[in-house]
Structures are given as C-alpha cells and as structure tokens.
Amino acid sequence: MKHSRRAFFEAGLALPAVLHATPELAGADWSAPVSSPDSSFDPWVEIHRESLRHNVAEISRRVSTRPILAVIKNNGYGMGVANVAQLLEPQSEIFGFAVVKLHEAFSLRDAGIRKPILLLGPFDEQNLADAVSRDILPMVYTPVGSMLDKIAAKSQKSVPLHICIDTGIGRVGVPYHRAAPLVRDLASRKSVRIQGTMMTFTEDPDFDKEQFRRFNETCSSFEKEGIALGKKHAASSFSLFQHADSFLDMVRPGMAIYGIYSENEFRHTNILDLHPAISLKARVIYAKKLRKGDSAGYNRAYMAKDDVWVATIPVGHADGWPRVAAKGAKIRINGDLYPVIASVSASHCIVEIGPEEKVKIGDVATFFDAQPGSRPEDVSECCGASVYDLTMHLNPLLTRRVV
Ligand SMILES: Cc1ncc(COP(=O)(O)O)c(C=O)c1O
C-alpha cells in the first residue's frame, strides 16, 4: 500500500480527556520518568537527540555538505518547535529554520534560537514589522515593496527576505511567468536584500522536472539582468531521494530530519539511512478478557469470535492517533505487536492481545518508534495514515521528553 503525504485522513484536535487510573497496579514498570500534573498513564512523545544528529549528518552527506534549512513547521513535526530547534541549532550543517506560523517564529526567538528563521506563512504590515524586528526573514511573493521601504526607513537597515516563485504547485509563490515585475521591483529597492529565492515541487516526479526547468530558466533570466537572487533552494525530503540535481545552494527538508521516509518506497533504497527520532508511547490502563460474543468499541465495532484478552490504552484521535489506525495499525507492548481493534475514540484505543493474558495495567505501549515493525512508516503501511498525519497531528499538549 502506498500512502503519500497527499493522502488525507480525518483526525480530531480536541484536548485529551483526563484519564483515571485503576487501582490494579501491582507489577507495573514505573522506571520511565513521569511529569506531573499528567497522569502516569497519559501518552507522551519522545524525541531522540542522537537520531536527529544522525539524520542531519546523513542528509549533509547526501547533499555534499550544502547548508540545510530545517523545516520545523507544525510544532516541529509534532516534536515541539522549540525542542527541535534547540537540538538542531548546535549542528553546523543546519543553516537555519523554516516555519509557517508567525507565533512559531516568535517562540523560537523567545527560546533563544539565533540562527536564521524563514517565515513561510502570511503576514500583514504590522506582522512584517514585528517579524523583521526579531530578525525573522519573510518569504515574499506579493507586491510588498512599499511596506518594506517603511520598515527599513524606521530601522535604518535593509530587510533580508526570500522570494517564492510558483513553478506549478499553485499554492503560494508568484507565478514564474509573471515574476519579473515583482523581482525587478524588489531588486531595485534599497530597503530590500534578496537573501534567497525558492520554489516547491509538486512531488510528481515527471512534472517536477518541468518545474525545475521553469525555475532555472526564470532565475537565470534575472541573473542575466544582474539581479542577485541569493541562495536558491527547492529540495524537500522527497527531492533528497528523487532529484539530486535540485539541491542548488541549500536544501529544505523536514521529514527526513526526523528520520522518517516520506514515501515508503524510499526505505528500500540505499540513498539515506534514516533513524526515526520521534516515538509515541503511553501505558495500558486496563486489560480484560472478553467472552466469545462480547463486543468492544462504539457501535460494537469489534465482536469477539472466541474468548480473548484485550487491552485499553489512553490514546485516541484527540491525541493525534488517527481513527484509521483501527484499520490495521499495530501497537508494541512488551516486545510484541498487537492489532488495534474496534474503533479509535477521542481518548482511547483497544488492542487485541489473544487467548493469553500477556499484558497488564501499566505496561508501556509504543504506537511508533524506531524499531522495525513499529516505525511510523510501518504504521502508515498497515493502516493508511500518512506519516505526516502521524507526527504533525500529535496534540501539542502531550508531554515531550528529550531522550
Ligand atoms: C515550502 C516547504 N518546503 C519544504 C518542506 C519540507 O517537506 P518535507 O517534510 O517533505 O521534507 C515543506 C513541508 O511540507 C514545505 O511546505
């Protein structure tokens, strides 16, 4: 089964419910650190420092040490935007960071991040002034020259920015065939320093080639006019595998940094050895034996064909565990993988343990981690959830632990 980022699956974003532990706790493993005021059963996200370091080194090798602009949007792909930036910033391969939301850019500066931050998202005039005052680089594709003049006049400094050119994704970016007036206007202003010029691939391998041709042709026509475009960049994780010719002056990956193959087929190449740097875990809150004919889940989604043990884990779609997980995802408990059954509700899911009582209250349940069989790509393969949904939809309120 192929599940690209383009696959969309519904996932709730409401806050998780407060869960109440049962008293049957004998024999549980309590060695993992627990942070109050969460229940010790609540889900937590682990961020693996060494895996992040490894993935960055791998990407750097792949791109012949070109600088890496680390995409850490959407709460650092679920890891916590400041956590990820703080872990990555000391690595010399990392040129800077890219986020979409203005508040994420500010929170990076608040957390003491000093490397360049590119804001991929929208802004009004006040937002732009605030961003520039905190050394946040705007990505520009509309006629904002006069706003930039005002801001530069106040600060007595030119404003560094990146220009985004749309070569066919049709999302943001000035269309390449109509880019000339904007680029010439920006280049002519003393208030502006063009520090970079970028595009985004559609990740359709054939059309990507045409997009890249458009980008190169557009850029070289400006350069022939004497316009300096700064660092040119286009390559996300997908391109690290598919388009070695598109690395340009800098690469712009997200998912590969977190050690996850954005397309499952990339796992079976030797191009990059990625180690998942994110895990989702929680503790079993209840284990019980269903009798033949008993049901589980809303709408009796599961019917026991025989007597069977099941375990309940306090992780549901409100935590970011997708509903579609009930279509084949497996959860690791005590080294074995157990299928998710019934339905994923807002705050719970249920796994089928089998005829024996192999799982007890308090056991750690791993939804995904770096082990074969429970990597995010494995979950994606089994149930159809995109790896982007598995990470980016994790509730920001879950505890994050750097390990
Ligand atoms: C403009 C842009 N560049 C780069 C990326 C990184 O993509 P990926 O996580 O697939 O490497 C994204 C994320 O979707 C993006 O929107």
XYZ file of C-alpha atoms and ligand atoms in Angstrom:
419
model
C 0.000 0.000 0.000
C 1.346 3.452 -0.838
C 0.456 6.351 1.428
C 1.913 9.634 0.404
C 1.600 12.943 2.195
C -1.221 13.690 -0.187
C -3.441 11.079 1.435
C -5.787 12.802 3.861
C -7.321 11.169 6.877
C -9.538 12.825 9.405
C -8.094 13.315 12.872
C -9.627 15.245 15.758
C -7.813 18.049 17.513
C -9.807 18.443 20.695
C -7.994 18.356 24.023
C -7.388 14.960 25.589
C -9.630 13.858 28.432
C -8.246 13.450 31.935
C -7.847 9.729 32.492
C -8.349 7.932 35.752
C -6.054 5.044 36.599
C -7.491 1.916 38.114
C -6.030 0.638 41.388
C -4.758 -2.667 39.948
C -1.152 -1.563 39.561
C 0.878 -4.415 41.012
C 3.936 -5.358 38.996
C 3.867 -2.319 36.669
C 7.166 -0.939 35.351
C 7.485 2.594 36.706
C 11.046 3.233 35.604
C 10.221 5.885 32.967
C 10.189 9.449 34.289
C 6.760 10.894 34.909
C 5.999 14.579 34.779
C 3.264 15.991 36.983
C 0.414 17.021 36.606
C -0.145 14.429 33.883
C -1.341 11.000 34.858
C 1.481 8.496 34.594
C -0.693 6.646 32.082
C -1.036 9.626 29.744
C 0.622 9.466 26.345
C 3.992 11.097 25.854
C 6.188 11.896 22.880
C 9.885 11.014 22.957
C 12.402 12.959 20.937
C 15.652 11.178 20.269
C 18.545 13.592 20.271
C 21.093 11.195 18.792
C 18.770 10.186 15.943
C 18.248 13.823 14.969
C 22.014 14.313 14.909
C 22.463 11.180 12.803
C 19.770 12.179 10.275
C 21.227 15.645 9.810
C 24.669 14.136 9.192
C 23.152 11.703 6.676
C 21.366 14.495 4.804
C 24.534 16.574 4.788
C 26.452 13.674 3.273
C 23.770 13.225 0.626
C 23.836 16.904 -0.377
C 27.637 17.224 -0.342
C 27.604 19.442 2.753
C 25.281 22.077 1.313
C 23.583 24.068 4.094
C 20.317 22.663 5.470
C 17.336 24.916 6.104
C 15.443 22.693 8.562
C 11.665 22.812 8.130
C 10.240 22.657 11.650
C 6.743 23.935 10.957
C 3.603 22.453 12.559
C 5.100 22.285 16.010
C 8.369 20.816 14.797
C 6.517 17.980 13.045
C 4.969 17.112 16.391
C 8.147 17.237 18.471
C 7.696 20.763 19.751
C 9.063 23.580 17.638
C 11.448 24.950 20.257
C 12.639 21.471 21.301
C 13.660 20.623 17.791
C 15.316 23.954 17.091
C 17.297 23.803 20.318
C 18.523 20.309 19.496
C 19.384 21.150 15.886
C 20.861 24.623 16.278
C 24.299 23.496 17.530
C 24.826 21.348 14.430
C 26.990 23.203 11.941
C 25.144 21.595 8.984
C 21.992 23.490 9.973
C 21.845 26.910 8.317
C 18.549 27.897 9.896
C 14.888 27.050 10.311
C 11.646 27.430 8.362
C 8.193 27.700 9.949
C 4.764 28.650 8.654
C 3.108 30.257 11.661
C 4.315 33.626 12.893
C 3.850 32.575 16.522
C 6.225 29.668 15.937
C 8.866 32.040 14.599
C 8.483 34.254 17.677
C 8.561 31.306 20.036
C 11.871 30.239 18.500
C 13.392 33.651 19.216
C 11.848 33.560 22.718
C 13.569 30.195 23.219
C 16.912 31.767 22.364
C 17.307 30.473 18.813
C 19.815 32.666 16.971
C 20.143 31.081 13.542
C 18.109 32.470 10.605
C 14.368 31.810 10.672
C 12.406 31.873 7.431
C 8.689 32.587 7.787
C 6.855 30.625 5.069
C 3.445 31.856 6.215
C 1.414 35.026 5.675
C 1.765 38.398 7.387
C 0.199 41.847 7.381
C 2.177 45.086 7.658
C 2.351 45.033 11.459
C 3.241 41.322 11.476
C 6.016 42.046 8.985
C 7.429 44.889 11.074
C 7.321 42.695 14.191
C 8.957 39.787 12.367
C 11.729 41.921 10.921
C 12.384 43.472 14.328
C 13.141 39.967 15.584
C 15.356 39.027 12.635
C 12.753 36.765 11.074
C 13.057 36.532 7.302
C 9.802 36.864 5.367
C 9.081 34.729 2.327
C 7.693 37.201 -0.189
C 5.623 36.784 -3.353
C 3.245 39.768 -3.413
C 3.985 43.468 -4.017
C 5.080 44.415 -0.512
C 7.831 46.822 -1.622
C 6.322 49.928 -0.060
C 5.770 48.119 3.294
C 9.416 47.090 3.198
C 10.507 50.673 2.483
C 8.655 51.912 5.577
C 10.090 49.206 7.802
C 13.629 49.739 6.516
C 13.310 53.503 6.955
C 12.371 53.066 10.609
C 15.151 50.609 11.395
C 17.715 52.229 9.059
C 18.503 48.713 7.773
C 17.556 46.865 4.636
C 15.198 43.919 5.090
C 16.549 40.489 4.122
C 13.976 38.205 2.509
C 13.430 35.165 0.321
C 11.338 35.320 -2.848
C 8.989 32.414 -3.513
C 8.364 31.506 -7.149
C 5.474 29.238 -8.092
C 6.562 26.888 -10.832
C 3.397 24.793 -10.800
C 2.274 23.908 -7.283
C -0.312 26.691 -7.445
C -0.271 27.313 -3.710
C 1.822 30.318 -2.747
C 4.566 31.999 -4.764
C 4.465 34.435 -7.645
C 3.813 32.526 -10.895
C 7.143 32.119 -12.700
C 5.800 33.605 -15.926
C 4.646 36.731 -14.096
C 7.524 37.012 -11.631
C 9.547 39.654 -13.472
C 7.777 42.833 -12.271
C 7.906 41.725 -8.623
C 11.503 40.515 -8.695
C 12.711 43.633 -10.532
C 10.799 45.856 -8.113
C 12.247 44.167 -5.034
C 15.759 44.113 -6.512
C 15.588 47.834 -7.254
C 14.752 48.861 -3.682
C 17.454 49.905 -1.251
C 15.159 48.665 1.516
C 15.462 45.070 0.320
C 18.196 42.442 0.424
C 17.254 39.338 -1.567
C 18.837 36.629 0.504
C 17.195 33.657 -1.167
C 14.909 32.511 -3.974
C 12.882 29.349 -3.681
C 10.274 27.050 -5.189
C 8.327 23.987 -4.063
C 7.945 20.780 -6.050
C 4.563 19.120 -6.524
C 6.311 15.771 -5.934
C 5.006 14.398 -9.197
C 8.341 13.040 -10.441
C 7.727 13.884 -14.108
C 6.229 17.311 -13.578
C 8.967 18.110 -11.033
C 11.457 18.094 -13.919
C 9.381 20.670 -15.768
C 9.022 22.762 -12.605
C 12.739 22.715 -12.082
C 13.350 23.735 -15.713
C 10.977 26.670 -15.214
C 12.749 27.704 -12.017
C 16.215 27.556 -13.543
C 15.158 29.413 -16.656
C 13.387 32.110 -14.622
C 16.316 32.543 -12.252
C 18.910 32.709 -15.000
C 16.958 35.364 -16.875
C 17.046 37.562 -13.746
C 20.703 36.824 -13.169
C 21.450 37.852 -16.761
C 19.881 41.211 -15.900
C 22.326 41.455 -13.000
C 19.824 40.651 -10.244
C 21.403 38.676 -7.381
C 18.894 36.109 -6.112
C 20.789 34.936 -3.030
C 20.729 31.272 -2.074
C 18.468 29.252 -4.351
C 16.587 26.377 -2.735
C 13.920 23.865 -3.689
C 14.641 20.408 -2.298
C 12.435 18.937 0.441
C 12.806 15.355 1.734
C 11.234 13.934 -1.413
C 13.876 15.590 -3.600
C 16.685 14.198 -1.444
C 15.690 10.851 -2.905
C 14.305 11.801 -6.297
C 16.113 14.845 -7.647
C 19.807 15.014 -6.846
C 20.121 17.775 -9.434
C 17.816 20.058 -7.420
C 19.978 20.601 -4.342
C 21.094 24.041 -5.597
C 22.676 26.255 -2.891
C 20.732 24.887 0.076
C 18.227 22.096 0.823
C 14.968 22.447 2.723
C 13.905 19.105 4.212
C 11.523 18.426 7.065
C 10.517 14.789 7.437
C 13.955 13.333 6.656
C 15.442 15.263 9.576
C 13.000 13.447 11.854
C 14.242 10.164 10.431
C 11.093 9.183 8.587
C 10.881 8.255 4.904
C 8.210 10.479 3.373
C 7.395 7.739 0.846
C 7.615 4.110 1.858
C 9.383 3.176 -1.364
C 12.370 5.311 -0.298
C 13.039 2.898 2.574
C 14.101 0.277 0.118
C 16.781 2.425 -1.497
C 20.220 2.952 0.000
C 20.125 6.684 -0.525
C 19.693 7.749 3.098
C 19.799 5.762 6.317
C 17.177 7.494 8.456
C 16.509 6.774 12.129
C 13.072 7.819 13.414
C 13.641 10.482 16.061
C 10.093 10.531 17.429
C 8.124 7.967 19.421
C 4.604 7.972 20.826
C 4.042 5.971 23.999
C 1.521 5.525 26.812
C 0.688 2.922 29.450
C -2.005 0.281 29.339
C -4.876 1.367 31.582
C -6.893 -1.822 31.537
C -6.601 -5.427 30.382
C -9.570 -7.769 30.403
C -10.892 -10.984 28.949
C -13.827 -10.682 26.600
C -16.072 -13.712 26.278
C -16.973 -15.119 22.890
C -19.709 -12.852 21.512
C -18.760 -9.825 23.642
C -18.232 -6.571 21.814
C -15.801 -3.670 22.030
C -15.906 -0.074 20.819
C -18.681 2.277 19.779
C -21.242 0.681 17.506
C -19.878 -2.684 18.652
C -17.197 -2.298 16.003
C -15.451 -5.445 17.295
C -17.096 -8.746 18.153
C -15.066 -11.420 19.950
C -15.112 -14.636 17.917
C -13.675 -16.508 20.911
C -12.675 -15.688 24.438
C -9.933 -13.111 24.007
C -7.817 -10.707 26.061
C -7.893 -7.054 25.073
C -6.061 -4.052 26.465
C -7.141 -0.425 26.568
C -4.631 2.380 26.056
C -5.441 6.023 26.792
C -4.590 7.389 23.354
C -7.218 8.467 20.872
C -7.768 10.708 17.945
C -7.786 13.780 20.190
C -4.169 12.964 20.979
C -3.357 12.658 17.290
C -3.649 8.888 16.896
C -5.722 8.658 13.726
C -9.091 6.923 13.563
C -7.851 4.960 10.579
C -5.409 3.144 12.919
C -8.257 0.719 13.607
C -7.825 -0.495 10.025
C -4.617 -2.418 10.694
C -2.122 -0.482 12.828
C -0.277 -2.469 15.488
C 0.962 -1.348 18.887
C 4.029 -2.790 20.584
C 3.666 -3.953 24.202
C 6.406 -5.944 25.944
C 8.102 -6.559 22.592
C 5.060 -7.937 20.736
C 2.867 -6.153 18.204
C -0.884 -6.226 18.783
C -3.568 -5.052 16.322
C -5.746 -2.051 17.076
C -9.353 -3.235 17.021
C -12.846 -1.781 17.231
C -12.628 1.972 16.684
C -10.281 4.715 17.841
C -12.281 7.036 20.056
C -11.262 10.504 21.215
C -9.190 9.333 24.160
C -8.837 5.566 23.898
C -7.959 2.710 21.658
C -8.141 -1.026 22.210
C -5.740 -3.761 21.119
C -6.370 -7.490 20.805
C -3.907 -9.472 22.904
C -5.076 -13.018 22.142
C -6.049 -16.031 24.228
C -3.471 -15.409 26.968
C -3.160 -12.617 29.494
C 0.143 -11.268 28.219
C -0.358 -7.614 29.082
C -1.080 -5.905 32.358
C -2.063 -2.486 33.574
C 0.896 -0.097 33.488
C 2.806 -1.819 30.675
C 4.282 0.619 28.181
C 2.548 0.649 24.799
C 4.503 2.016 21.855
C 2.480 3.431 18.997
C 5.538 4.172 16.888
C 9.249 4.361 17.441
C 12.454 3.433 15.631
C 12.083 -0.347 15.770
C 11.336 -2.330 12.626
C 7.620 -3.143 12.650
C 6.670 -0.079 14.650
C 8.339 2.673 12.659
C 5.919 5.426 11.579
C 6.278 4.097 8.026
C 5.122 0.654 9.240
C 2.043 2.173 10.851
C 1.396 4.077 7.650
C 1.800 0.933 5.571
C -0.556 -1.087 7.801
C -3.456 1.334 8.125
C -3.108 4.068 5.527
C -2.321 7.016 7.802
C 0.233 9.332 6.227
C 3.449 9.686 8.236
C 2.831 13.447 8.093
C -0.505 12.962 9.881
C 1.055 10.640 12.470
C 3.611 13.234 13.521
C 2.105 16.646 12.780
C -1.286 15.837 14.311
C 0.131 14.915 17.707
C -1.637 17.057 20.254
C 0.727 19.911 21.203
C -0.300 19.472 24.861
C 1.177 15.984 25.164
C 4.305 15.776 27.259
C 7.518 15.834 25.211
C 10.615 14.121 26.592
C 14.007 14.500 25.011
C 15.925 11.240 25.416
C 7.769 25.035 1.393
C 8.171 23.744 2.026
N 9.448 23.362 1.935
C 9.873 22.201 2.499
C 9.008 21.376 3.188
C 9.525 20.105 3.796
O 8.861 18.985 3.301
P 9.259 17.527 3.810
O 8.816 17.406 5.217
O 8.530 16.616 2.908
O 10.751 17.424 3.682
C 7.667 21.751 3.301
C 6.728 20.884 4.023
O 5.690 20.480 3.570
C 7.247 22.969 2.711
O 5.971 23.378 2.808
